[in-house]
Structures are given as structure tokens and as C-alpha cells.
Amino acid sequence: MDLAQAQALWDPDPGRIDTADHGLPPRPACEDLQRAPTDWHANRTDRKPPSTTSTTPRRP
């Protein structure tokens, strides 16, 4: 992917952007995030049980 293709993944509004925490997400991430609840509502999700073999403790 070249720079122009990477830059095309973002659609910031003109003006000041305060993104010190996480920055703006790229368009594909926003599309996936918007699609997830719709897929869940329509029962189009892969409902795997949570892994019980993880050795990493969960954070509170």
C-alpha cells in the first residue's frame, strides 16, 4: 500500500482534530464496527464460546 492509498482510508472533517488518545480510526474499522451490531441482530455472527485455555489473566 502506498501513502496515497493509506491516506484514502481516513475521512477527517476539516478543522482541529484532537486525537491525542487514540487517533481517528480508518474507514474499514468504522465500517466493521457499524456492521457488527447489525450482524449480531440478524444472527449472522460466529458465536464461539470464550477460550478457557488462556494463560493471560483478564484485566478488571
CSV table of N, CA, C and O in Angstrom, one decimal:
chain,number,residue,atom,x,y,z
A,1,MET,N,0.9,-1.2,0.0
A,1,MET,CA,0.0,0.0,0.0
A,1,MET,C,0.9,1.2,0.0
A,1,MET,O,1.8,1.3,0.8
A,2,ASP,N,0.6,2.2,-0.9
A,2,ASP,CA,1.4,3.4,-0.9
A,2,ASP,C,0.8,4.4,0.0
A,2,ASP,O,-0.3,4.2,0.5
A,3,LEU,N,1.4,5.6,0.1
A,3,LEU,CA,0.9,6.6,1.0
A,3,LEU,C,-0.4,7.1,0.6
A,3,LEU,O,-1.3,7.3,1.4
A,4,ALA,N,-0.7,7.3,-0.7
A,4,ALA,CA,-2.0,7.8,-1.1
A,4,ALA,C,-3.1,6.9,-0.8
A,4,ALA,O,-4.2,7.3,-0.4
A,5,GLN,N,-2.8,5.6,-1.0
A,5,GLN,CA,-3.9,4.6,-0.6
A,5,GLN,C,-4.1,4.6,0.9
A,5,GLN,O,-5.3,4.5,1.3
A,6,ALA,N,-3.1,4.7,1.7
A,6,ALA,CA,-3.3,4.7,3.1
A,6,ALA,C,-4.0,6.0,3.5
A,6,ALA,O,-4.9,5.9,4.4
A,7,GLN,N,-3.7,7.1,3.0
A,7,GLN,CA,-4.4,8.4,3.3
A,7,GLN,C,-5.9,8.3,2.9
A,7,GLN,O,-6.7,8.9,3.6
A,8,ALA,N,-6.2,7.6,1.9
A,8,ALA,CA,-7.6,7.4,1.5
A,8,ALA,C,-8.5,6.7,2.5
A,8,ALA,O,-9.7,6.7,2.4
A,9,LEU,N,-7.8,6.0,3.5
A,9,LEU,CA,-8.6,5.2,4.4
A,9,LEU,C,-9.2,6.1,5.6
A,9,LEU,O,-9.9,5.6,6.4
A,10,TRP,N,-8.9,7.4,5.6
A,10,TRP,CA,-9.4,8.3,6.6
A,10,TRP,C,-10.2,9.4,5.9
A,10,TRP,O,-9.9,9.9,4.8
A,11,ASP,N,-11.3,9.9,6.6
A,11,ASP,CA,-12.1,10.9,6.1
A,11,ASP,C,-12.3,12.0,7.2
A,11,ASP,O,-13.4,12.2,7.7
A,12,PRO,N,-11.3,12.7,7.7
A,12,PRO,CA,-11.4,13.6,8.7
A,12,PRO,C,-12.2,14.9,8.3
A,12,PRO,O,-12.0,15.3,7.1
A,13,ASP,N,-13.0,15.4,9.1
A,13,ASP,CA,-13.6,16.7,8.8
A,13,ASP,C,-12.5,17.8,8.9
A,13,ASP,O,-11.6,17.7,9.7
A,14,PRO,N,-12.6,18.8,8.1
A,14,PRO,CA,-11.6,19.9,8.2
A,14,PRO,C,-11.7,20.6,9.5
A,14,PRO,O,-12.8,20.6,10.2
A,15,GLY,N,-10.6,21.1,10.0
A,15,GLY,CA,-10.6,21.8,11.2
A,15,GLY,C,-9.7,21.1,12.2
A,15,GLY,O,-8.9,20.3,11.9
A,16,ARG,N,-9.8,21.5,13.5
A,16,ARG,CA,-9.0,21.0,14.5
A,16,ARG,C,-9.3,19.5,14.9
A,16,ARG,O,-10.5,19.2,15.1
A,17,ILE,N,-8.4,18.7,14.9
A,17,ILE,CA,-8.6,17.3,15.3
A,17,ILE,C,-7.8,17.0,16.6
A,17,ILE,O,-6.6,17.2,16.7
A,18,ASP,N,-8.6,16.7,17.7
A,18,ASP,CA,-8.0,16.4,19.0
A,18,ASP,C,-7.9,14.9,19.1
A,18,ASP,O,-8.9,14.3,19.6
A,19,THR,N,-6.8,14.3,18.7
A,19,THR,CA,-6.7,12.8,18.7
A,19,THR,C,-5.6,12.3,19.5
A,19,THR,O,-4.9,11.4,19.2
A,20,ALA,N,-5.3,13.0,20.6
A,20,ALA,CA,-4.1,12.6,21.4
A,20,ALA,C,-4.3,11.2,22.0
A,20,ALA,O,-3.3,10.6,22.3
A,21,ASP,N,-5.5,10.8,22.3
A,21,ASP,CA,-5.6,9.5,22.9
A,21,ASP,C,-5.5,8.3,21.9
A,21,ASP,O,-4.6,7.5,22.0
A,22,HIS,N,-6.3,8.2,20.9
A,22,HIS,CA,-6.3,7.1,20.0
A,22,HIS,C,-6.2,7.4,18.6
A,22,HIS,O,-5.9,6.5,17.8
A,23,GLY,N,-6.4,8.6,18.2
A,23,GLY,CA,-6.4,9.0,16.8
A,23,GLY,C,-7.7,8.6,16.1
A,23,GLY,O,-8.6,8.0,16.7
A,24,LEU,N,-7.8,9.0,14.9
A,24,LEU,CA,-9.0,8.6,14.1
A,24,LEU,C,-8.9,7.2,13.6
A,24,LEU,O,-7.8,6.8,13.1
A,25,PRO,N,-10.0,6.4,13.6
A,25,PRO,CA,-9.9,5.1,13.0
A,25,PRO,C,-10.0,5.1,11.5
A,25,PRO,O,-10.7,6.0,11.0
A,26,PRO,N,-9.4,4.2,10.8
A,26,PRO,CA,-9.5,4.2,9.4
A,26,PRO,C,-10.9,3.7,9.0
A,26,PRO,O,-11.6,3.1,9.8
A,27,ARG,N,-11.3,4.0,7.8
A,27,ARG,CA,-12.7,3.7,7.3
A,27,ARG,C,-13.1,2.2,7.4
A,27,ARG,O,-14.2,1.9,7.9
A,28,PRO,N,-12.2,1.3,7.1
A,28,PRO,CA,-12.6,-0.1,7.2
A,28,PRO,C,-12.9,-0.5,8.7
A,28,PRO,O,-13.8,-1.3,8.9
A,29,ALA,N,-12.2,0.1,9.6
A,29,ALA,CA,-12.5,-0.2,11.0
A,29,ALA,C,-13.9,0.3,11.4
A,29,ALA,O,-14.7,-0.3,12.1
A,30,CYS,N,-14.2,1.5,11.0
A,30,CYS,CA,-15.5,2.1,11.2
A,30,CYS,C,-16.6,1.3,10.6
A,30,CYS,O,-17.7,1.0,11.2
A,31,GLU,N,-16.4,0.8,9.4
A,31,GLU,CA,-17.4,0.0,8.7
A,31,GLU,C,-17.7,-1.3,9.4
A,31,GLU,O,-18.8,-1.7,9.6
A,32,ASP,N,-16.6,-1.9,9.9
A,32,ASP,CA,-16.7,-3.2,10.6
A,32,ASP,C,-17.5,-3.0,11.9
A,32,ASP,O,-18.3,-3.8,12.3
A,33,LEU,N,-17.1,-1.9,12.6
A,33,LEU,CA,-17.8,-1.6,13.9
A,33,LEU,C,-19.2,-1.3,13.7
A,33,LEU,O,-20.1,-1.7,14.5
A,34,GLN,N,-19.6,-0.6,12.6
A,34,GLN,CA,-21.0,-0.4,12.4
A,34,GLN,C,-21.8,-1.6,11.9
A,34,GLN,O,-23.0,-1.8,12.2
A,35,ARG,N,-21.1,-2.5,11.3
A,35,ARG,CA,-21.7,-3.8,10.8
A,35,ARG,C,-21.9,-4.8,11.9
A,35,ARG,O,-22.9,-5.6,11.9
A,36,ALA,N,-21.1,-4.8,12.9
A,36,ALA,CA,-21.2,-5.8,14.0
A,36,ALA,C,-22.5,-5.9,14.7
A,36,ALA,O,-23.1,-7.0,14.8
A,37,PRO,N,-23.1,-4.8,15.1
A,37,PRO,CA,-24.4,-4.9,15.8
A,37,PRO,C,-25.5,-5.4,14.8
A,37,PRO,O,-26.4,-6.2,15.2
A,38,THR,N,-25.4,-5.0,13.6
A,38,THR,CA,-26.4,-5.4,12.6
A,38,THR,C,-26.3,-7.0,12.4
A,38,THR,O,-27.3,-7.7,12.3
A,39,ASP,N,-25.1,-7.4,12.2
A,39,ASP,CA,-24.9,-8.9,12.1
A,39,ASP,C,-25.3,-9.6,13.3
A,39,ASP,O,-25.9,-10.7,13.2
A,40,TRP,N,-25.1,-9.1,14.5
A,40,TRP,CA,-25.5,-9.7,15.7
A,40,TRP,C,-27.0,-9.8,15.8
A,40,TRP,O,-27.6,-10.9,16.1
A,41,HIS,N,-27.7,-8.7,15.4
A,41,HIS,CA,-29.1,-8.7,15.5
A,41,HIS,C,-29.8,-9.7,14.5
A,41,HIS,O,-30.8,-10.3,14.8
A,42,ALA,N,-29.1,-9.9,13.4
A,42,ALA,CA,-29.6,-10.8,12.3
A,42,ALA,C,-29.1,-12.2,12.5
A,42,ALA,O,-29.3,-13.1,11.7
A,43,ASN,N,-28.4,-12.5,13.6
A,43,ASN,CA,-27.8,-13.8,13.9
A,43,ASN,C,-26.8,-14.3,12.8
A,43,ASN,O,-26.8,-15.4,12.5
A,44,ARG,N,-26.0,-13.3,12.3
A,44,ARG,CA,-25.0,-13.6,11.4
A,44,ARG,C,-23.6,-13.6,12.0
A,44,ARG,O,-22.6,-13.4,11.3
A,45,THR,N,-23.5,-13.9,13.2
A,45,THR,CA,-22.2,-13.8,13.9
A,45,THR,C,-21.7,-15.3,14.2
A,45,THR,O,-22.5,-16.2,14.2
A,46,ASP,N,-20.4,-15.3,14.3
A,46,ASP,CA,-19.8,-16.6,14.7
A,46,ASP,C,-19.7,-16.7,16.2
A,46,ASP,O,-18.9,-16.1,16.8
A,47,ARG,N,-20.6,-17.4,16.8
A,47,ARG,CA,-20.8,-17.5,18.2
A,47,ARG,C,-20.0,-18.6,18.8
A,47,ARG,O,-20.5,-19.6,19.2
A,48,LYS,N,-18.7,-18.3,18.9
A,48,LYS,CA,-17.8,-19.3,19.6
A,48,LYS,C,-17.8,-19.1,21.1
A,48,LYS,O,-17.8,-17.9,21.5
A,49,PRO,N,-17.7,-20.1,21.9
A,49,PRO,CA,-17.6,-19.9,23.3
A,49,PRO,C,-16.2,-19.3,23.6
A,49,PRO,O,-15.3,-19.4,22.9
A,50,PRO,N,-16.1,-18.5,24.7
A,50,PRO,CA,-14.8,-17.9,25.1
A,50,PRO,C,-13.8,-19.0,25.3
A,50,PRO,O,-14.1,-20.1,25.8
A,51,SER,N,-12.6,-18.7,25.0
A,51,SER,CA,-11.5,-19.6,25.3
A,51,SER,C,-11.3,-19.8,26.8
A,51,SER,O,-11.2,-18.8,27.5
A,52,THR,N,-11.1,-21.0,27.2
A,52,THR,CA,-10.8,-21.3,28.6
A,52,THR,C,-9.4,-21.7,28.8
A,52,THR,O,-9.0,-22.1,29.9
A,53,THR,N,-8.6,-21.6,27.7
A,53,THR,CA,-7.2,-22.1,27.8
A,53,THR,C,-6.2,-21.0,27.9
A,53,THR,O,-5.0,-21.2,27.8
A,54,SER,N,-6.7,-19.7,28.0
A,54,SER,CA,-5.8,-18.6,28.0
A,54,SER,C,-5.0,-18.6,29.3
A,54,SER,O,-5.5,-18.9,30.4
A,55,THR,N,-3.7,-18.2,29.2
A,55,THR,CA,-2.9,-18.1,30.4
A,55,THR,C,-2.7,-16.7,30.8
A,55,THR,O,-2.1,-16.4,31.8
A,56,THR,N,-3.3,-15.8,30.0
A,56,THR,CA,-3.2,-14.3,30.4
A,56,THR,C,-4.4,-14.0,31.2
A,56,THR,O,-5.5,-14.2,30.8
A,57,PRO,N,-4.2,-13.4,32.4
A,57,PRO,CA,-5.3,-13.0,33.3
A,57,PRO,C,-6.1,-11.8,32.6
A,57,PRO,O,-5.5,-11.0,31.9
A,58,ARG,N,-7.4,-11.8,32.9
A,58,ARG,CA,-8.2,-10.7,32.4
A,58,ARG,C,-8.0,-9.5,33.3
A,58,ARG,O,-7.8,-9.6,34.5
A,59,ARG,N,-8.0,-8.4,32.6
A,59,ARG,CA,-7.9,-7.1,33.4
A,59,ARG,C,-9.3,-6.7,33.9
A,59,ARG,O,-10.3,-6.9,33.3
A,60,PRO,N,-9.3,-6.1,35.1
A,60,PRO,CA,-10.6,-5.7,35.6
A,60,PRO,C,-11.2,-4.5,34.9
A,60,PRO,O,-10.6,-3.9,34.1
